[in-house]
mmCIF file of C-alpha atoms and ligand atoms in Angstrom:
data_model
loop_
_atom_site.group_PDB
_atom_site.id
_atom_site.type_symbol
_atom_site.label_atom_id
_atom_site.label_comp_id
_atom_site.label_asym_id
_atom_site.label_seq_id
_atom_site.Cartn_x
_atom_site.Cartn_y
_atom_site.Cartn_z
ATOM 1 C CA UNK F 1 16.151 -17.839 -59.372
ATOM 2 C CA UNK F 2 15.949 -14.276 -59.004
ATOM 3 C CA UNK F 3 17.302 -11.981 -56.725
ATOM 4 C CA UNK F 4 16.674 -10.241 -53.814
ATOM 5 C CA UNK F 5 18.082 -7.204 -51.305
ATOM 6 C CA UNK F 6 17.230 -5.389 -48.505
ATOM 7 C CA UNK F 7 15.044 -3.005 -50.799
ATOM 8 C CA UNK F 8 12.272 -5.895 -51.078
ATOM 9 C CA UNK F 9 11.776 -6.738 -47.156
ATOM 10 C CA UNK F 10 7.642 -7.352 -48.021
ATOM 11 C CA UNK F 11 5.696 -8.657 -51.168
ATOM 12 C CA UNK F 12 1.259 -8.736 -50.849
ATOM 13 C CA UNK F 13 -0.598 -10.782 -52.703
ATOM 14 C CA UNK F 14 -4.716 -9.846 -54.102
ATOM 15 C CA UNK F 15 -5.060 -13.212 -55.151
ATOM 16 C CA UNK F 16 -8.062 -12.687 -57.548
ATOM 17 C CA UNK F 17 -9.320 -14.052 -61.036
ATOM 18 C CA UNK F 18 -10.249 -17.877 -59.496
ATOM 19 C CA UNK F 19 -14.215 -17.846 -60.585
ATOM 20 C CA UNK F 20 -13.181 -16.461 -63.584
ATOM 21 C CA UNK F 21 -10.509 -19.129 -64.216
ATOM 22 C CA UNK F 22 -12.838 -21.858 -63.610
ATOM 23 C CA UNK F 23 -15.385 -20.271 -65.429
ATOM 24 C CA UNK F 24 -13.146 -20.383 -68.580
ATOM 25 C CA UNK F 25 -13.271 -24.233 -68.226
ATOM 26 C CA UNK F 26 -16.842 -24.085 -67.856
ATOM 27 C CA UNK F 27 -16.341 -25.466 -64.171
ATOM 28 C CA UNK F 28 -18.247 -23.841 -60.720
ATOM 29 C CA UNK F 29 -16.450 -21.100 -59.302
ATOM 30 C CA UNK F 30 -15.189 -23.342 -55.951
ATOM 31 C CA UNK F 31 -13.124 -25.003 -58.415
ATOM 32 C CA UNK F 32 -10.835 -22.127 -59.556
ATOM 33 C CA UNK F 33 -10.665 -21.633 -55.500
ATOM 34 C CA UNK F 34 -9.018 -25.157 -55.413
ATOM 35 C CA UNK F 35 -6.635 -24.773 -57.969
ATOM 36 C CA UNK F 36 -6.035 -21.114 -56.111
ATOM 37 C CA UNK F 37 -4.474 -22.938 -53.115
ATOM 38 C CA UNK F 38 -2.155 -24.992 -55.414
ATOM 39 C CA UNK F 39 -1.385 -21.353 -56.474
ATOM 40 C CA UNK F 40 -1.011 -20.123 -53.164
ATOM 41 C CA UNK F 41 1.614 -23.058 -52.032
ATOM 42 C CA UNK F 42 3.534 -23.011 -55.188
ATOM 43 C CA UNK F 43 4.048 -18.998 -54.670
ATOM 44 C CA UNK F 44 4.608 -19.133 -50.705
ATOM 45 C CA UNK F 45 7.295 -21.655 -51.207
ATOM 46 C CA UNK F 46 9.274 -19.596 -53.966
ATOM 47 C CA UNK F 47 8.950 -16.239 -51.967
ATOM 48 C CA UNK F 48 9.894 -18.094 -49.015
ATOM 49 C CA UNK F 49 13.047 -19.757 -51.167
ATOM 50 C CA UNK F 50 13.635 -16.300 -52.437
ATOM 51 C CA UNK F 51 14.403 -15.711 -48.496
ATOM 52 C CA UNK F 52 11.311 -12.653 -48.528
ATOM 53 C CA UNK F 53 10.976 -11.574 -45.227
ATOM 54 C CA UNK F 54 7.186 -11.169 -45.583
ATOM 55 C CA UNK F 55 4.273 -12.352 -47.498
ATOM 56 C CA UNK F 56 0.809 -11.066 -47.566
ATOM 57 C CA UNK F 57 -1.930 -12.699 -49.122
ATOM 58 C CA UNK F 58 -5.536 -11.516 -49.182
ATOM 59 C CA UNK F 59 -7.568 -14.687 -49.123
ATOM 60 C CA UNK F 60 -11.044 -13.274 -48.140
ATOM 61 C CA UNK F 61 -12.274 -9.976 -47.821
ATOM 62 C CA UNK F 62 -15.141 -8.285 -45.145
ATOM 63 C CA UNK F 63 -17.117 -7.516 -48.919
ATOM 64 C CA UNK F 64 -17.109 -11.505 -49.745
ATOM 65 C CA UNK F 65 -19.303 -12.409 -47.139
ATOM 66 C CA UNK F 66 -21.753 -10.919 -50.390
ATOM 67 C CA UNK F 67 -21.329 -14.134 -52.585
ATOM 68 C CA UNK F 68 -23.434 -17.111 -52.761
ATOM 69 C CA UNK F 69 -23.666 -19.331 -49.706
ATOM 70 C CA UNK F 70 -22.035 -22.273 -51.777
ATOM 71 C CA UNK F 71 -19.197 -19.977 -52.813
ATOM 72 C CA UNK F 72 -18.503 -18.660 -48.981
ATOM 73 C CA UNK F 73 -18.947 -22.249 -47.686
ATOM 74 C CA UNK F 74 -16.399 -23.621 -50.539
ATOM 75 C CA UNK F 75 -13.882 -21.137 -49.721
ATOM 76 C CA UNK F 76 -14.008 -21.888 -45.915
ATOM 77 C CA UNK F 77 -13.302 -25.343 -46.184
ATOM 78 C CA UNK F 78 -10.707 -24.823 -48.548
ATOM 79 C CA UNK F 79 -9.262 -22.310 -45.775
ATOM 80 C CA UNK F 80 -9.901 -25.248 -43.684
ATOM 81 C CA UNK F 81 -8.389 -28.101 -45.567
ATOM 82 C CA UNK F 82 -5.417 -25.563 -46.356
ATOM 83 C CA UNK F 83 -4.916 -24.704 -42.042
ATOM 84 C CA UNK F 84 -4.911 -28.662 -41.530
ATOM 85 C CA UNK F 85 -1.977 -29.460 -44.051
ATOM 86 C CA UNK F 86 -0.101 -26.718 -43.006
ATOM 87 C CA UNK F 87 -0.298 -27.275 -39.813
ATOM 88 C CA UNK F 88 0.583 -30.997 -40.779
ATOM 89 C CA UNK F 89 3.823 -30.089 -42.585
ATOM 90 C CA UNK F 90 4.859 -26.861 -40.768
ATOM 91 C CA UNK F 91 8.237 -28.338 -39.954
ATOM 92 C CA UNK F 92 9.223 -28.435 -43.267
ATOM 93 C CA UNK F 93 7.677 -25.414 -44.664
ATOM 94 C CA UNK F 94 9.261 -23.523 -42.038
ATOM 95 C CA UNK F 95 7.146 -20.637 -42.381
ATOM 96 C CA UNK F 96 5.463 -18.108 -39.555
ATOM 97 C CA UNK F 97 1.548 -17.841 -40.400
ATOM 98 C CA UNK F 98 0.002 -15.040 -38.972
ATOM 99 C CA UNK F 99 -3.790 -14.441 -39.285
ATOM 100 C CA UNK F 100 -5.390 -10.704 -40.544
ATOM 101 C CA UNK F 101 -8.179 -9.558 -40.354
ATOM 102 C CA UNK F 102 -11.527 -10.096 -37.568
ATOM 103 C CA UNK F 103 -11.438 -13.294 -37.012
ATOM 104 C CA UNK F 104 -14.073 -13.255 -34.084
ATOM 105 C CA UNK F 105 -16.811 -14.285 -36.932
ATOM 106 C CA UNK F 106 -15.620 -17.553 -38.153
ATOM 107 C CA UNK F 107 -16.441 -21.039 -36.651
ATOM 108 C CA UNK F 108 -14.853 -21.871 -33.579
ATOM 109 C CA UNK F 109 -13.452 -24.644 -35.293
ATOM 110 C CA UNK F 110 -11.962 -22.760 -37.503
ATOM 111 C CA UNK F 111 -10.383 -19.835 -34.715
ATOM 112 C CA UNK F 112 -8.755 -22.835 -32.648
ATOM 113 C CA UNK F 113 -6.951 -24.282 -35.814
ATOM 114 C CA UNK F 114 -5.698 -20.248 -36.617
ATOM 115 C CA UNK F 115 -4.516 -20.687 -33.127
ATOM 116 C CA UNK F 116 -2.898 -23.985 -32.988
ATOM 117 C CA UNK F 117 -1.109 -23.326 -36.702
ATOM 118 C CA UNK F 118 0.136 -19.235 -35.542
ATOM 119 C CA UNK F 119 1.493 -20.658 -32.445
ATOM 120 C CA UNK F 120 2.853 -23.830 -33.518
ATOM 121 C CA UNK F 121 5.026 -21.927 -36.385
ATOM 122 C CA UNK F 122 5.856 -18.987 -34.350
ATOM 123 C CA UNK F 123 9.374 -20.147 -34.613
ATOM 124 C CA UNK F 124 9.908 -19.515 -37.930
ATOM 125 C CA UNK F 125 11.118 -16.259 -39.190
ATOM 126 C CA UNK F 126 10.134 -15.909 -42.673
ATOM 127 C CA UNK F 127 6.187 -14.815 -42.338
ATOM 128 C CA UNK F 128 2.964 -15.386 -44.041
ATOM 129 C CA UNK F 129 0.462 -13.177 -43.452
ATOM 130 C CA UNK F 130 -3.182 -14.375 -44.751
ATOM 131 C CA UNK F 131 -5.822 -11.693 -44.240
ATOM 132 C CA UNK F 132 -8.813 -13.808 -43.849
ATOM 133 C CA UNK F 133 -12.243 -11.536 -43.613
ATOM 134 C CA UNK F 134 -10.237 -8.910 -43.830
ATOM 135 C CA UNK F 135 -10.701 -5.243 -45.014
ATOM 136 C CA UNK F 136 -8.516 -2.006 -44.638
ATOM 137 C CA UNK F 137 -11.180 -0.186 -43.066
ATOM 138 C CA UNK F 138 -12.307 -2.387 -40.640
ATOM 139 C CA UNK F 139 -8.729 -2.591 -40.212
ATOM 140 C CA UNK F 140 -8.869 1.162 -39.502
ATOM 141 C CA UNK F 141 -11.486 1.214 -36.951
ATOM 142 C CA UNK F 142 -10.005 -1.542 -35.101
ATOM 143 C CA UNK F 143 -6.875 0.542 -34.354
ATOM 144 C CA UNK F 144 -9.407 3.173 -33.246
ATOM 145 C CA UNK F 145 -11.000 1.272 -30.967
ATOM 146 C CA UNK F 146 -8.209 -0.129 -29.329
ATOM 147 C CA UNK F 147 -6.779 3.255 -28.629
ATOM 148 C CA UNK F 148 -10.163 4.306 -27.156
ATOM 149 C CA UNK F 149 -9.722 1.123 -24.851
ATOM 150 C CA UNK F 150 -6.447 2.594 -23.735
ATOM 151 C CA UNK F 151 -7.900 5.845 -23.012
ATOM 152 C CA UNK F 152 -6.160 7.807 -25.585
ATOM 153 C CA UNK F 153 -7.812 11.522 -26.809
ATOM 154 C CA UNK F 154 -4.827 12.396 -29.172
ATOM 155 C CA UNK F 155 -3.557 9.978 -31.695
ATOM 156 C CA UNK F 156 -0.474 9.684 -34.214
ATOM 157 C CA UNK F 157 0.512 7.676 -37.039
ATOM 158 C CA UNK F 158 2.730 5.661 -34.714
ATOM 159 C CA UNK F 159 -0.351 4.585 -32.801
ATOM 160 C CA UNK F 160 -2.079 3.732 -35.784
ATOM 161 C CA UNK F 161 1.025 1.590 -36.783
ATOM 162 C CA UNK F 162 1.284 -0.423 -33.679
ATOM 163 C CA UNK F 163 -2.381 -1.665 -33.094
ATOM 164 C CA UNK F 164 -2.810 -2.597 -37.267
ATOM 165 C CA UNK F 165 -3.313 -6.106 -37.676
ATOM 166 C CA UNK F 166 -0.119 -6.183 -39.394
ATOM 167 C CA UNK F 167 2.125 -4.256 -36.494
ATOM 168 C CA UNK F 168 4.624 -7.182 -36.340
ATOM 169 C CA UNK F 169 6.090 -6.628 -39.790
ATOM 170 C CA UNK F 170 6.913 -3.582 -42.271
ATOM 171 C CA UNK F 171 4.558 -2.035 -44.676
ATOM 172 C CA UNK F 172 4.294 -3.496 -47.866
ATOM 173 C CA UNK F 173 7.235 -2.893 -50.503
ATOM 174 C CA UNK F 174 5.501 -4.284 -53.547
ATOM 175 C CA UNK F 175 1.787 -5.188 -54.021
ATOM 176 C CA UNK F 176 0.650 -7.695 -57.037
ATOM 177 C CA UNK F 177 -2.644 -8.363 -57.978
ATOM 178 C CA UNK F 178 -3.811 -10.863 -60.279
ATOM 179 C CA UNK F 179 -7.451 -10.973 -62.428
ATOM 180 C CA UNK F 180 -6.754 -7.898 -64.280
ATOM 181 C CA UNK F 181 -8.708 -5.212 -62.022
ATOM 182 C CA UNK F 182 -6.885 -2.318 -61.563
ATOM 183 C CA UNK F 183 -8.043 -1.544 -57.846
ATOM 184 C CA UNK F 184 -7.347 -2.324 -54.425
ATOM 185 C CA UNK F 185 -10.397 -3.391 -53.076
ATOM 186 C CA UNK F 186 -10.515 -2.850 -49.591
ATOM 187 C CA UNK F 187 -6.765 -4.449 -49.067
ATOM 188 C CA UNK F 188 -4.115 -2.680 -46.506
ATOM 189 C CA UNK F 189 -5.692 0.609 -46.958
ATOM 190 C CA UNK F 190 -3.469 2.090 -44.327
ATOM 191 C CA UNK F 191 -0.228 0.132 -45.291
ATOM 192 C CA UNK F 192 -0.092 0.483 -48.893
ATOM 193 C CA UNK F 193 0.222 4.564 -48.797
ATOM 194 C CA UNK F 194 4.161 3.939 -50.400
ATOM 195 C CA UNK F 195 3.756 0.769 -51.767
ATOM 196 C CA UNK F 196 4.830 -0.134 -55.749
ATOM 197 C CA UNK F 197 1.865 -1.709 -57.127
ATOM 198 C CA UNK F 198 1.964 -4.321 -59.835
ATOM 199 C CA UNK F 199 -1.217 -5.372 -61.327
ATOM 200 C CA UNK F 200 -0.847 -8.435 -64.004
ATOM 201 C CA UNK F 201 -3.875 -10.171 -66.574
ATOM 202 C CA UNK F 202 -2.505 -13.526 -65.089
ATOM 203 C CA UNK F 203 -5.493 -15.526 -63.488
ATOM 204 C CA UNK F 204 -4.390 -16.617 -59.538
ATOM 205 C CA UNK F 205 -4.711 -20.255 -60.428
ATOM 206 C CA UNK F 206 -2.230 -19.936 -63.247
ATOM 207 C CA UNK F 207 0.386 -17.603 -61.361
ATOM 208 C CA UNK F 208 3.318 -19.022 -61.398
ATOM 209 C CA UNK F 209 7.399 -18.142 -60.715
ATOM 210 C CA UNK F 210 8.131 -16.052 -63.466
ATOM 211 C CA UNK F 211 5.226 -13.908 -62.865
ATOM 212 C CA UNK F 212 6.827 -13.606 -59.563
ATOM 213 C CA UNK F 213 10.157 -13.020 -60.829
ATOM 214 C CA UNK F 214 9.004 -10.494 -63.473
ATOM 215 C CA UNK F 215 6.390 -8.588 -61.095
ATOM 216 C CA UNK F 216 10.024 -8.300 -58.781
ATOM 217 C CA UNK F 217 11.862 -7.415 -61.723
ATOM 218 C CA UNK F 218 9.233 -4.530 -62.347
ATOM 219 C CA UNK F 219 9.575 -3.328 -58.980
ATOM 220 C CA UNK F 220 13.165 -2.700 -58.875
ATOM 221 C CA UNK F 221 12.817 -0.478 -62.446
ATOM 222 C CA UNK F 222 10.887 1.711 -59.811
ATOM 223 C CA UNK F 223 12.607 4.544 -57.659
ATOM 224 C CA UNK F 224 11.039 5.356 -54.683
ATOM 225 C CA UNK F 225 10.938 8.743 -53.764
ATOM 226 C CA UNK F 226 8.554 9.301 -50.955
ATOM 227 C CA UNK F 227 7.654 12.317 -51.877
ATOM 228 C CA UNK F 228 11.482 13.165 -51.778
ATOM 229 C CA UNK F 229 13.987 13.759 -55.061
ATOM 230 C CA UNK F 230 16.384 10.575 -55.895
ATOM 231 C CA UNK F 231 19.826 12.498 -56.683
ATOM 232 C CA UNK F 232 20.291 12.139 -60.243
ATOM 233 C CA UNK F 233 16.744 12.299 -61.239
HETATM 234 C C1 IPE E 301 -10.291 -14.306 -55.769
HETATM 235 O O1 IPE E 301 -10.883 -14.823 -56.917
HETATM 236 C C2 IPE E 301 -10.549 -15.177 -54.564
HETATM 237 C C3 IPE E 301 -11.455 -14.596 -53.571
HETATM 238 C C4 IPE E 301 -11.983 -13.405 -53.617
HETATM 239 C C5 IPE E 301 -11.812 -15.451 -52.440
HETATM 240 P P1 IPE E 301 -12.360 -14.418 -57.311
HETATM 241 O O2 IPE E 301 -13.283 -15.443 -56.728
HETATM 242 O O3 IPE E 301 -12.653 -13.030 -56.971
HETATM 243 O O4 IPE E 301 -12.306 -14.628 -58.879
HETATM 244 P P2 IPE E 301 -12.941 -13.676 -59.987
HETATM 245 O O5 IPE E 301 -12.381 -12.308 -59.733
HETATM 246 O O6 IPE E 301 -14.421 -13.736 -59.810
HETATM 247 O O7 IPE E 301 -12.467 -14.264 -61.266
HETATM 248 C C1 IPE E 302 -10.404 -9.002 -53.655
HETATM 249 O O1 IPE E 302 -10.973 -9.609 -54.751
HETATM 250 C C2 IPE E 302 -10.473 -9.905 -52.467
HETATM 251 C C3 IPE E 302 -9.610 -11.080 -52.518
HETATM 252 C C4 IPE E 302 -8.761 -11.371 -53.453
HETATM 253 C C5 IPE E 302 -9.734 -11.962 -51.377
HETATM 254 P P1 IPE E 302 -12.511 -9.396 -55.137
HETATM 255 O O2 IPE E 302 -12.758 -10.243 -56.329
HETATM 256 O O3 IPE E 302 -13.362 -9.613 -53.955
HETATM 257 O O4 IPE E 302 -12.542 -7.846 -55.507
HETATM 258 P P2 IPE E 302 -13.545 -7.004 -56.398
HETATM 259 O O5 IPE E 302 -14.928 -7.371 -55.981
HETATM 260 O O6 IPE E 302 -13.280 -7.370 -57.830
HETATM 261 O O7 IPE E 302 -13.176 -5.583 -56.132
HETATM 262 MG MG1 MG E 303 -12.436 -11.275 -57.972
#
């Protein structure tokens, strides 16, 4: 297993390629979402083992709401299914979840069970973020309006910081997307200003551990500079 430090606090996850991967084996779209939780599991539980203090994962963004009723439905039962058996097997998982995103849209249902499953693993330490009709702009204008509520008329980056969705943990250190796209699409606009990104051909349902390991191994040929000079270089 591979390796760790201090310089890799946060990985983030643009799980895409699914419809493509089930179109390959002439299957509907919702199917490559299925085998896209396995996916999801599998790579939770090795960043987890890897002892990463955070994982992102962009599961669904404010744009998807644009594909086929089927496909939307699909993916929030899936979400569904997914909230149940974690919520199930949370004690061994060990594993914070924490919900991103606007979640005042989605089923009631479905809020109560992001409820029950945040607070029930709050104990954990290791955290999983899953941004879940999520988008960095909305993102954005959320922080804005919360600052209006508290009757601010001159803002910083520190108050942007504190009201994003993602406040509790650091920014990013690493970003990996899957599917082959060479974009961002919408995903931690604000948080990603200094993060390494890592873009890889490998399909989500087929992304495995050693695309984790060598997507890490990437990021620490990096130097960070910041807009500083690394001595040396
Ligand atoms: C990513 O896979 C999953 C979601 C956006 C929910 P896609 O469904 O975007 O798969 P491709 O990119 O069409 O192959
Ligand atoms: C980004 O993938 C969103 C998620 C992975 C949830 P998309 O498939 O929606 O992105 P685009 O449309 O290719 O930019
Ligand atoms: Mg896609």
């Amino acid at each position: 297993m591979i390796q760790i430090d201090e310089r890799l606090k946060h990985i983030a996850f643009i799980m895409d390629g699914n419809g493509r991967w089930a179109q390959k084996l002439g299957k509907p779209r919702q199917y490559g979402h299925r085998f896209g939780v396995e996916a999801l599991e599998r790579v939770s539980r090795y960043c987890r083992d890897l002892g990463l203090e955070t994982m992102t994962v962009y599961a669904f963004s404010t744009e998807n709401w644009k594909r086929p009723q089927v496909e939307v439905d699909a993916i929030m039962k899936l979400l569904e299914q997914y909230i149940t058996k974690m919520t199930r097997t949370l004690d061994d998982d060990r594993v914070c979840y924490r919900f991103i995103g606007d979640m005042s849209v989605l089923s009631p249902n479905l809020q109560k069970k992001i409820r029950v499953l945040e607070e029930a693993s709050s104990v954990y330490e290791q955290t999983l973020n899953i941004a879940l009709n999520y988008g960095g702009r909305e993102e954005i204008v959320h922080c804005f309006h919360e600052l209006i509520a508290e009757g601010k008329t001159q803002i910083t980056e520190e108050d942007i910081s504190r009201t994003l969705y993602t406040a509790h943990c650091p920014p990013p250190d690493l970003i990996v997307r899957t599917g082959g796209e060479l974009r961002l699409s919408n995903f931690l606009m604000w948080q990603s200003a200094y993060a390494e990104l890592y873009f890889t051909d490998v399909l989500w349902p087929d992304f495995a551990e050693q695309d984790i390991d060598a997507a890490i191994t990437a990021f620490y040929s990096r130097k960070r500079r910041y807009g500083g000079v690394v001595s040396g270089s």
